[in-house]
Amino acid sequence: MGTEAIIYNQRGQLSILDQLLLPNQTVYVRIGDVEDGWKAIFQMQVRGAPAIGIVGSLSLVVDLNNQEFDTKSMLNTYLATKLTYLVSARPTAVNMKWCADVLLKLSAELKDCDEVSVAEMKEQIMSMAESFLEKDIEINKKMGMFGANHILERNDKSLRILTHCNTGSLATGGYGTALGVIRTLHNMGRLLHAYCTETRPYNQGSRLTAYELMQDDIPSTLVCDNMCAALMKNWTIDGIFLGADRVVANGDTANKIGTYQLAVLAKYHNVPFYVVAPSSSIDLNMSTGDEIVIEERPATEITHMNGIRVTPKGINCWNPAFDVTPARLITGGIVTEFGVFTPSELNTELSTHLK
């Protein structure tokens, strides 16, 4: 399944792998409440849209495990406050908002049910939050198979696949989204080589994806972000698979900065471009990518490396964490746990499956 980034074996005990220290140190950090969860998400000790939703939800369980409430209204209010706070940590990634909406809907239903006690309401909410971890792993494996089978339908050879950022076990509950497709191809004996970008400025590709590929003995090569055009020109890249922090109704996709430029390059070089995203990363309430709020990160992520300044003092910096890829550039398809759809099919197909 890959590296275990989230350890939750007993209620009230949550630890996460501190991804800021990888690949040189493997250190697990204890999450004791929602405040710890928010900090871990904001500081990017945990990152990746699915993992953000899972860790945020489990931090709420740890928090609730130590709380008692006199009334269901008090519990509902406490829950709403904590979930709103967790969503604020990384607002572009939709999964935490999706988890929050599911939990708040359940809370509202239980609050209005006279047959449910405060203790029972709390238990059901905690159980729902805990279920997100196991469900995510199951969904990732489904997407891995859907994505692998889809690209193999147009290829009768072993494939060279390019990916960006980190979308593996470290970014999810386990196995991965886009990296899950690469893992599946490898397990099927149909992956010739995987290429990963370094993913500046936070280097999720060089620090995390390369780490996961090496851990799983997957044949792979790391390239700088500015080498991708040359890579596509000089080598036969059979497909590009990336994750998503938010896919909207028309298929426009927000993902790690640099995704848009890869999609443009892929279009020019006739390389199928895929987005791999569970339904929890898809926001059908937004019509187009123009509505997506793009998080901007501190300038020090550009000006410093390992705490050492590498730029002149006073230089202005622009550091958006994400960009938006127009749906028309997603030429391979959008891979979900329900199948692979074109951007134009996504809204109708997903609405049908989620009824």
JSON list of N, CA and C in Angstrom, two decimals, residues 53-116:
[
{"chain": "A", "resi": 53, "resn": "GLY", "atom": "N", "xyz": [-8.52, 16.13, 4.38]},
{"chain": "A", "resi": 53, "resn": "GLY", "atom": "CA", "xyz": [-9.86, 15.84, 4.87]},
{"chain": "A", "resi": 53, "resn": "GLY", "atom": "C", "xyz": [-9.87, 14.77, 5.94]},
{"chain": "A", "resi": 54, "resn": "ILE", "atom": "N", "xyz": [-9.06, 13.74, 5.75]},
{"chain": "A", "resi": 54, "resn": "ILE", "atom": "CA", "xyz": [-9.01, 12.63, 6.71]},
{"chain": "A", "resi": 54, "resn": "ILE", "atom": "C", "xyz": [-8.39, 13.07, 8.03]},
{"chain": "A", "resi": 55, "resn": "VAL", "atom": "N", "xyz": [-7.25, 13.73, 7.96]},
{"chain": "A", "resi": 55, "resn": "VAL", "atom": "CA", "xyz": [-6.57, 14.15, 9.20]},
{"chain": "A", "resi": 55, "resn": "VAL", "atom": "C", "xyz": [-7.40, 15.18, 9.94]},
{"chain": "A", "resi": 56, "resn": "GLY", "atom": "N", "xyz": [-7.99, 16.12, 9.21]},
{"chain": "A", "resi": 56, "resn": "GLY", "atom": "CA", "xyz": [-8.85, 17.09, 9.86]},
{"chain": "A", "resi": 56, "resn": "GLY", "atom": "C", "xyz": [-10.01, 16.43, 10.58]},
{"chain": "A", "resi": 57, "resn": "SER", "atom": "N", "xyz": [-10.65, 15.45, 9.93]},
{"chain": "A", "resi": 57, "resn": "SER", "atom": "CA", "xyz": [-11.78, 14.75, 10.53]},
{"chain": "A", "resi": 57, "resn": "SER", "atom": "C", "xyz": [-11.36, 13.92, 11.74]},
{"chain": "A", "resi": 58, "resn": "LEU", "atom": "N", "xyz": [-10.23, 13.26, 11.63]},
{"chain": "A", "resi": 58, "resn": "LEU", "atom": "CA", "xyz": [-9.76, 12.44, 12.75]},
{"chain": "A", "resi": 58, "resn": "LEU", "atom": "C", "xyz": [-9.29, 13.30, 13.92]},
{"chain": "A", "resi": 59, "resn": "SER", "atom": "N", "xyz": [-8.76, 14.49, 13.62]},
{"chain": "A", "resi": 59, "resn": "SER", "atom": "CA", "xyz": [-8.39, 15.39, 14.72]},
{"chain": "A", "resi": 59, "resn": "SER", "atom": "C", "xyz": [-9.65, 15.82, 15.48]},
{"chain": "A", "resi": 60, "resn": "LEU", "atom": "N", "xyz": [-10.76, 15.92, 14.77]},
{"chain": "A", "resi": 60, "resn": "LEU", "atom": "CA", "xyz": [-12.03, 16.24, 15.43]},
{"chain": "A", "resi": 60, "resn": "LEU", "atom": "C", "xyz": [-12.47, 15.09, 16.34]},
{"chain": "A", "resi": 61, "resn": "VAL", "atom": "N", "xyz": [-12.26, 13.85, 15.88]},
{"chain": "A", "resi": 61, "resn": "VAL", "atom": "CA", "xyz": [-12.61, 12.70, 16.71]},
{"chain": "A", "resi": 61, "resn": "VAL", "atom": "C", "xyz": [-11.79, 12.70, 18.00]},
{"chain": "A", "resi": 62, "resn": "VAL", "atom": "N", "xyz": [-10.50, 12.94, 17.87]},
{"chain": "A", "resi": 62, "resn": "VAL", "atom": "CA", "xyz": [-9.63, 13.00, 19.05]},
{"chain": "A", "resi": 62, "resn": "VAL", "atom": "C", "xyz": [-10.11, 14.09, 20.00]},
{"chain": "A", "resi": 63, "resn": "ASP", "atom": "N", "xyz": [-10.48, 15.22, 19.42]},
{"chain": "A", "resi": 63, "resn": "ASP", "atom": "CA", "xyz": [-10.98, 16.35, 20.22]},
{"chain": "A", "resi": 63, "resn": "ASP", "atom": "C", "xyz": [-12.28, 15.97, 20.93]},
{"chain": "A", "resi": 64, "resn": "LEU", "atom": "N", "xyz": [-13.23, 15.42, 20.19]},
{"chain": "A", "resi": 64, "resn": "LEU", "atom": "CA", "xyz": [-14.53, 15.05, 20.76]},
{"chain": "A", "resi": 64, "resn": "LEU", "atom": "C", "xyz": [-14.41, 13.97, 21.82]},
{"chain": "A", "resi": 65, "resn": "ASN", "atom": "N", "xyz": [-13.42, 13.10, 21.64]},
{"chain": "A", "resi": 65, "resn": "ASN", "atom": "CA", "xyz": [-13.23, 11.99, 22.59]},
{"chain": "A", "resi": 65, "resn": "ASN", "atom": "C", "xyz": [-12.96, 12.49, 24.01]},
{"chain": "A", "resi": 66, "resn": "ASN", "atom": "N", "xyz": [-12.47, 13.71, 24.11]},
{"chain": "A", "resi": 66, "resn": "ASN", "atom": "CA", "xyz": [-12.14, 14.28, 25.42]},
{"chain": "A", "resi": 66, "resn": "ASN", "atom": "C", "xyz": [-13.16, 15.30, 25.90]},
{"chain": "A", "resi": 67, "resn": "GLN", "atom": "N", "xyz": [-14.30, 15.39, 25.18]},
{"chain": "A", "resi": 67, "resn": "GLN", "atom": "CA", "xyz": [-15.30, 16.40, 25.51]},
{"chain": "A", "resi": 67, "resn": "GLN", "atom": "C", "xyz": [-16.62, 15.74, 25.94]},
{"chain": "A", "resi": 68, "resn": "GLU", "atom": "N", "xyz": [-17.34, 16.42, 26.81]},
{"chain": "A", "resi": 68, "resn": "GLU", "atom": "CA", "xyz": [-18.69, 16.01, 27.20]},
{"chain": "A", "resi": 68, "resn": "GLU", "atom": "C", "xyz": [-19.64, 17.18, 26.95]},
{"chain": "A", "resi": 69, "resn": "PHE", "atom": "N", "xyz": [-20.86, 16.88, 26.53]},
{"chain": "A", "resi": 69, "resn": "PHE", "atom": "CA", "xyz": [-21.83, 17.91, 26.19]},
{"chain": "A", "resi": 69, "resn": "PHE", "atom": "C", "xyz": [-23.15, 17.65, 26.90]},
{"chain": "A", "resi": 70, "resn": "ASP", "atom": "N", "xyz": [-23.73, 18.72, 27.42]},
{"chain": "A", "resi": 70, "resn": "ASP", "atom": "CA", "xyz": [-24.99, 18.59, 28.15]},
{"chain": "A", "resi": 70, "resn": "ASP", "atom": "C", "xyz": [-26.18, 18.44, 27.21]},
{"chain": "A", "resi": 71, "resn": "THR", "atom": "N", "xyz": [-26.11, 19.06, 26.04]},
{"chain": "A", "resi": 71, "resn": "THR", "atom": "CA", "xyz": [-27.22, 18.99, 25.11]},
{"chain": "A", "resi": 71, "resn": "THR", "atom": "C", "xyz": [-26.70, 18.73, 23.69]},
{"chain": "A", "resi": 72, "resn": "LYS", "atom": "N", "xyz": [-27.62, 18.29, 22.85]},
{"chain": "A", "resi": 72, "resn": "LYS", "atom": "CA", "xyz": [-27.26, 18.05, 21.46]},
{"chain": "A", "resi": 72, "resn": "LYS", "atom": "C", "xyz": [-26.99, 19.37, 20.72]},
{"chain": "A", "resi": 73, "resn": "SER", "atom": "N", "xyz": [-27.66, 20.42, 21.11]},
{"chain": "A", "resi": 73, "resn": "SER", "atom": "CA", "xyz": [-27.42, 21.73, 20.49]},
{"chain": "A", "resi": 73, "resn": "SER", "atom": "C", "xyz": [-26.00, 22.21, 20.78]},
{"chain": "A", "resi": 74, "resn": "MET", "atom": "N", "xyz": [-25.54, 21.97, 22.00]},
{"chain": "A", "resi": 74, "resn": "MET", "atom": "CA", "xyz": [-24.17, 22.36, 22.35]},
{"chain": "A", "resi": 74, "resn": "MET", "atom": "C", "xyz": [-23.16, 21.58, 21.51]},
{"chain": "A", "resi": 75, "resn": "LEU", "atom": "N", "xyz": [-23.41, 20.29, 21.33]},
{"chain": "A", "resi": 75, "resn": "LEU", "atom": "CA", "xyz": [-22.53, 19.46, 20.51]},
{"chain": "A", "resi": 75, "resn": "LEU", "atom": "C", "xyz": [-22.54, 19.94, 19.06]},
{"chain": "A", "resi": 76, "resn": "ASN", "atom": "N", "xyz": [-23.71, 20.23, 18.53]},
{"chain": "A", "resi": 76, "resn": "ASN", "atom": "CA", "xyz": [-23.83, 20.68, 17.15]},
{"chain": "A", "resi": 76, "resn": "ASN", "atom": "C", "xyz": [-23.09, 22.00, 16.93]},
{"chain": "A", "resi": 77, "resn": "THR", "atom": "N", "xyz": [-23.22, 22.92, 17.87]},
{"chain": "A", "resi": 77, "resn": "THR", "atom": "CA", "xyz": [-22.53, 24.21, 17.76]},
{"chain": "A", "resi": 77, "resn": "THR", "atom": "C", "xyz": [-21.03, 24.04, 17.84]},
{"chain": "A", "resi": 78, "resn": "TYR", "atom": "N", "xyz": [-20.58, 23.19, 18.75]},
{"chain": "A", "resi": 78, "resn": "TYR", "atom": "CA", "xyz": [-19.15, 22.92, 18.91]},
{"chain": "A", "resi": 78, "resn": "TYR", "atom": "C", "xyz": [-18.59, 22.33, 17.61]},
{"chain": "A", "resi": 79, "resn": "LEU", "atom": "N", "xyz": [-19.33, 21.39, 17.05]},
{"chain": "A", "resi": 79, "resn": "LEU", "atom": "CA", "xyz": [-18.91, 20.72, 15.82]},
{"chain": "A", "resi": 79, "resn": "LEU", "atom": "C", "xyz": [-18.78, 21.72, 14.68]},
{"chain": "A", "resi": 80, "resn": "ALA", "atom": "N", "xyz": [-19.78, 22.58, 14.51]},
{"chain": "A", "resi": 80, "resn": "ALA", "atom": "CA", "xyz": [-19.77, 23.56, 13.43]},
{"chain": "A", "resi": 80, "resn": "ALA", "atom": "C", "xyz": [-18.58, 24.51, 13.56]},
{"chain": "A", "resi": 81, "resn": "THR", "atom": "N", "xyz": [-18.29, 24.94, 14.77]},
{"chain": "A", "resi": 81, "resn": "THR", "atom": "CA", "xyz": [-17.17, 25.86, 15.00]},
{"chain": "A", "resi": 81, "resn": "THR", "atom": "C", "xyz": [-15.84, 25.20, 14.65]},
{"chain": "A", "resi": 82, "resn": "LYS", "atom": "N", "xyz": [-15.65, 23.98, 15.11]},
{"chain": "A", "resi": 82, "resn": "LYS", "atom": "CA", "xyz": [-14.38, 23.28, 14.87]},
{"chain": "A", "resi": 82, "resn": "LYS", "atom": "C", "xyz": [-14.19, 22.96, 13.39]},
{"chain": "A", "resi": 83, "resn": "LEU", "atom": "N", "xyz": [-15.25, 22.54, 12.72]},
{"chain": "A", "resi": 83, "resn": "LEU", "atom": "CA", "xyz": [-15.13, 22.17, 11.30]},
{"chain": "A", "resi": 83, "resn": "LEU", "atom": "C", "xyz": [-14.89, 23.40, 10.43]},
{"chain": "A", "resi": 84, "resn": "THR", "atom": "N", "xyz": [-15.53, 24.51, 10.74]},
{"chain": "A", "resi": 84, "resn": "THR", "atom": "CA", "xyz": [-15.28, 25.75, 10.01]},
{"chain": "A", "resi": 84, "resn": "THR", "atom": "C", "xyz": [-13.81, 26.15, 10.15]},
{"chain": "A", "resi": 85, "resn": "TYR", "atom": "N", "xyz": [-13.27, 25.99, 11.33]},
{"chain": "A", "resi": 85, "resn": "TYR", "atom": "CA", "xyz": [-11.87, 26.31, 11.58]},
{"chain": "A", "resi": 85, "resn": "TYR", "atom": "C", "xyz": [-10.94, 25.40, 10.76]},
{"chain": "A", "resi": 86, "resn": "LEU", "atom": "N", "xyz": [-11.24, 24.11, 10.72]},
{"chain": "A", "resi": 86, "resn": "LEU", "atom": "CA", "xyz": [-10.41, 23.17, 9.97]},
{"chain": "A", "resi": 86, "resn": "LEU", "atom": "C", "xyz": [-10.42, 23.48, 8.47]},
{"chain": "A", "resi": 87, "resn": "VAL", "atom": "N", "xyz": [-11.59, 23.83, 7.94]},
{"chain": "A", "resi": 87, "resn": "VAL", "atom": "CA", "xyz": [-11.69, 24.16, 6.52]},
{"chain": "A", "resi": 87, "resn": "VAL", "atom": "C", "xyz": [-10.82, 25.36, 6.17]},
{"chain": "A", "resi": 88, "resn": "SER", "atom": "N", "xyz": [-10.64, 26.29, 7.10]},
{"chain": "A", "resi": 88, "resn": "SER", "atom": "CA", "xyz": [-9.88, 27.51, 6.85]},
{"chain": "A", "resi": 88, "resn": "SER", "atom": "C", "xyz": [-8.38, 27.27, 6.69]},
{"chain": "A", "resi": 89, "resn": "ALA", "atom": "N", "xyz": [-7.89, 26.11, 7.09]},
{"chain": "A", "resi": 89, "resn": "ALA", "atom": "CA", "xyz": [-6.45, 25.85, 7.06]},
{"chain": "A", "resi": 89, "resn": "ALA", "atom": "C", "xyz": [-5.91, 25.85, 5.63]},
{"chain": "A", "resi": 90, "resn": "ARG", "atom": "N", "xyz": [-6.58, 25.16, 4.70]},
{"chain": "A", "resi": 90, "resn": "ARG", "atom": "CA", "xyz": [-6.17, 25.12, 3.29]},
{"chain": "A", "resi": 90, "resn": "ARG", "atom": "C", "xyz": [-7.45, 25.19, 2.45]},
{"chain": "A", "resi": 91, "resn": "PRO", "atom": "N", "xyz": [-7.96, 26.37, 2.17]},
{"chain": "A", "resi": 91, "resn": "PRO", "atom": "CA", "xyz": [-9.30, 26.50, 1.58]},
{"chain": "A", "resi": 91, "resn": "PRO", "atom": "C", "xyz": [-9.45, 26.02, 0.15]},
{"chain": "A", "resi": 92, "resn": "THR", "atom": "N", "xyz": [-8.37, 25.96, -0.63]},
{"chain": "A", "resi": 92, "resn": "THR", "atom": "CA", "xyz": [-8.51, 25.52, -2.02]},
{"chain": "A", "resi": 92, "resn": "THR", "atom": "C", "xyz": [-8.85, 24.05, -2.12]},
{"chain": "A", "resi": 93, "resn": "ALA", "atom": "N", "xyz": [-8.24, 23.23, -1.26]},
{"chain": "A", "resi": 93, "resn": "ALA", "atom": "CA", "xyz": [-8.51, 21.79, -1.26]},
{"chain": "A", "resi": 93, "resn": "ALA", "atom": "C", "xyz": [-9.91, 21.54, -0.74]},
{"chain": "A", "resi": 94, "resn": "VAL", "atom": "N", "xyz": [-10.75, 20.90, -1.55]},
{"chain": "A", "resi": 94, "resn": "VAL", "atom": "CA", "xyz": [-12.17, 20.80, -1.22]},
{"chain": "A", "resi": 94, "resn": "VAL", "atom": "C", "xyz": [-12.50, 19.65, -0.28]},
{"chain": "A", "resi": 95, "resn": "ASN", "atom": "N", "xyz": [-11.61, 18.68, -0.10]},
{"chain": "A", "resi": 95, "resn": "ASN", "atom": "CA", "xyz": [-11.97, 17.48, 0.66]},
{"chain": "A", "resi": 95, "resn": "ASN", "atom": "C", "xyz": [-12.33, 17.76, 2.11]},
{"chain": "A", "resi": 96, "resn": "MET", "atom": "N", "xyz": [-11.62, 18.70, 2.76]},
{"chain": "A", "resi": 96, "resn": "MET", "atom": "CA", "xyz": [-11.97, 19.02, 4.14]},
{"chain": "A", "resi": 96, "resn": "MET", "atom": "C", "xyz": [-13.37, 19.62, 4.21]},
{"chain": "A", "resi": 97, "resn": "LYS", "atom": "N", "xyz": [-13.72, 20.45, 3.23]},
{"chain": "A", "resi": 97, "resn": "LYS", "atom": "CA", "xyz": [-15.07, 21.02, 3.17]},
{"chain": "A", "resi": 97, "resn": "LYS", "atom": "C", "xyz": [-16.10, 19.91, 2.94]},
{"chain": "A", "resi": 98, "resn": "TRP", "atom": "N", "xyz": [-15.76, 18.95, 2.10]},
{"chain": "A", "resi": 98, "resn": "TRP", "atom": "CA", "xyz": [-16.67, 17.82, 1.84]},
{"chain": "A", "resi": 98, "resn": "TRP", "atom": "C", "xyz": [-16.90, 17.03, 3.12]},
{"chain": "A", "resi": 99, "resn": "CYS", "atom": "N", "xyz": [-15.83, 16.72, 3.83]},
{"chain": "A", "resi": 99, "resn": "CYS", "atom": "CA", "xyz": [-15.96, 15.98, 5.09]},
{"chain": "A", "resi": 99, "resn": "CYS", "atom": "C", "xyz": [-16.80, 16.78, 6.09]},
{"chain": "A", "resi": 100, "resn": "ALA", "atom": "N", "xyz": [-16.54, 18.08, 6.16]},
{"chain": "A", "resi": 100, "resn": "ALA", "atom": "CA", "xyz": [-17.29, 18.94, 7.09]},
{"chain": "A", "resi": 100, "resn": "ALA", "atom": "C", "xyz": [-18.77, 18.94, 6.76]},
{"chain": "A", "resi": 101, "resn": "ASP", "atom": "N", "xyz": [-19.10, 19.02, 5.47]},
{"chain": "A", "resi": 101, "resn": "ASP", "atom": "CA", "xyz": [-20.51, 19.03, 5.07]},
{"chain": "A", "resi": 101, "resn": "ASP", "atom": "C", "xyz": [-21.21, 17.72, 5.44]},
{"chain": "A", "resi": 102, "resn": "VAL", "atom": "N", "xyz": [-20.52, 16.60, 5.23]},
{"chain": "A", "resi": 102, "resn": "VAL", "atom": "CA", "xyz": [-21.10, 15.29, 5.58]},
{"chain": "A", "resi": 102, "resn": "VAL", "atom": "C", "xyz": [-21.36, 15.22, 7.09]},
{"chain": "A", "resi": 103, "resn": "LEU", "atom": "N", "xyz": [-20.40, 15.64, 7.88]},
{"chain": "A", "resi": 103, "resn": "LEU", "atom": "CA", "xyz": [-20.54, 15.56, 9.34]},
{"chain": "A", "resi": 103, "resn": "LEU", "atom": "C", "xyz": [-21.59, 16.53, 9.86]},
{"chain": "A", "resi": 104, "resn": "LEU", "atom": "N", "xyz": [-21.66, 17.72, 9.29]},
{"chain": "A", "resi": 104, "resn": "LEU", "atom": "CA", "xyz": [-22.64, 18.70, 9.74]},
{"chain": "A", "resi": 104, "resn": "LEU", "atom": "C", "xyz": [-24.06, 18.29, 9.35]},
{"chain": "A", "resi": 105, "resn": "LYS", "atom": "N", "xyz": [-24.21, 17.66, 8.19]},
{"chain": "A", "resi": 105, "resn": "LYS", "atom": "CA", "xyz": [-25.52, 17.15, 7.78]},
{"chain": "A", "resi": 105, "resn": "LYS", "atom": "C", "xyz": [-25.99, 16.06, 8.74]},
{"chain": "A", "resi": 106, "resn": "LEU", "atom": "N", "xyz": [-25.08, 15.15, 9.08]},
{"chain": "A", "resi": 106, "resn": "LEU", "atom": "CA", "xyz": [-25.41, 14.09, 10.03]},
{"chain": "A", "resi": 106, "resn": "LEU", "atom": "C", "xyz": [-25.75, 14.68, 11.39]},
{"chain": "A", "resi": 107, "resn": "SER", "atom": "N", "xyz": [-24.97, 15.66, 11.83]},
{"chain": "A", "resi": 107, "resn": "SER", "atom": "CA", "xyz": [-25.21, 16.29, 13.13]},
{"chain": "A", "resi": 107, "resn": "SER", "atom": "C", "xyz": [-26.58, 16.94, 13.19]},
{"chain": "A", "resi": 108, "resn": "ALA", "atom": "N", "xyz": [-26.95, 17.65, 12.11]},
{"chain": "A", "resi": 108, "resn": "ALA", "atom": "CA", "xyz": [-28.25, 18.31, 12.08]},
{"chain": "A", "resi": 108, "resn": "ALA", "atom": "C", "xyz": [-29.40, 17.31, 12.15]},
{"chain": "A", "resi": 109, "resn": "GLU", "atom": "N", "xyz": [-29.25, 16.19, 11.45]},
{"chain": "A", "resi": 109, "resn": "GLU", "atom": "CA", "xyz": [-30.28, 15.15, 11.47]},
{"chain": "A", "resi": 109, "resn": "GLU", "atom": "C", "xyz": [-30.43, 14.53, 12.85]},
{"chain": "A", "resi": 110, "resn": "LEU", "atom": "N", "xyz": [-29.29, 14.24, 13.49]},
{"chain": "A", "resi": 110, "resn": "LEU", "atom": "CA", "xyz": [-29.32, 13.61, 14.82]},
{"chain": "A", "resi": 110, "resn": "LEU", "atom": "C", "xyz": [-29.83, 14.59, 15.88]},
{"chain": "A", "resi": 111, "resn": "LYS", "atom": "N", "xyz": [-29.49, 15.85, 15.73]},
{"chain": "A", "resi": 111, "resn": "LYS", "atom": "CA", "xyz": [-29.94, 16.86, 16.70]},
{"chain": "A", "resi": 111, "resn": "LYS", "atom": "C", "xyz": [-31.45, 16.94, 16.76]},
{"chain": "A", "resi": 112, "resn": "ASP", "atom": "N", "xyz": [-32.09, 16.76, 15.60]},
{"chain": "A", "resi": 112, "resn": "ASP", "atom": "CA", "xyz": [-33.54, 16.89, 15.52]},
{"chain": "A", "resi": 112, "resn": "ASP", "atom": "C", "xyz": [-34.29, 15.58, 15.76]},
{"chain": "A", "resi": 113, "resn": "CYS", "atom": "N", "xyz": [-33.53, 14.52, 16.03]},
{"chain": "A", "resi": 113, "resn": "CYS", "atom": "CA", "xyz": [-34.16, 13.21, 16.27]},
{"chain": "A", "resi": 113, "resn": "CYS", "atom": "C", "xyz": [-34.29, 12.98, 17.77]},
{"chain": "A", "resi": 114, "resn": "ASP", "atom": "N", "xyz": [-35.52, 12.96, 18.27]},
{"chain": "A", "resi": 114, "resn": "ASP", "atom": "CA", "xyz": [-35.76, 12.83, 19.71]},
{"chain": "A", "resi": 114, "resn": "ASP", "atom": "C", "xyz": [-35.29, 11.50, 20.28]},
{"chain": "A", "resi": 115, "resn": "GLU", "atom": "N", "xyz": [-35.19, 10.48, 19.44]},
{"chain": "A", "resi": 115, "resn": "GLU", "atom": "CA", "xyz": [-34.83, 9.15, 19.91]},
{"chain": "A", "resi": 115, "resn": "GLU", "atom": "C", "xyz": [-33.32, 8.98, 20.11]},
{"chain": "A", "resi": 116, "resn": "VAL", "atom": "N", "xyz": [-32.55, 9.96, 19.71]},
{"chain": "A", "resi": 116, "resn": "VAL", "atom": "CA", "xyz": [-31.09, 9.88, 19.80]},
{"chain": "A", "resi": 116, "resn": "VAL", "atom": "C", "xyz": [-30.60, 10.75, 20.96]}
]
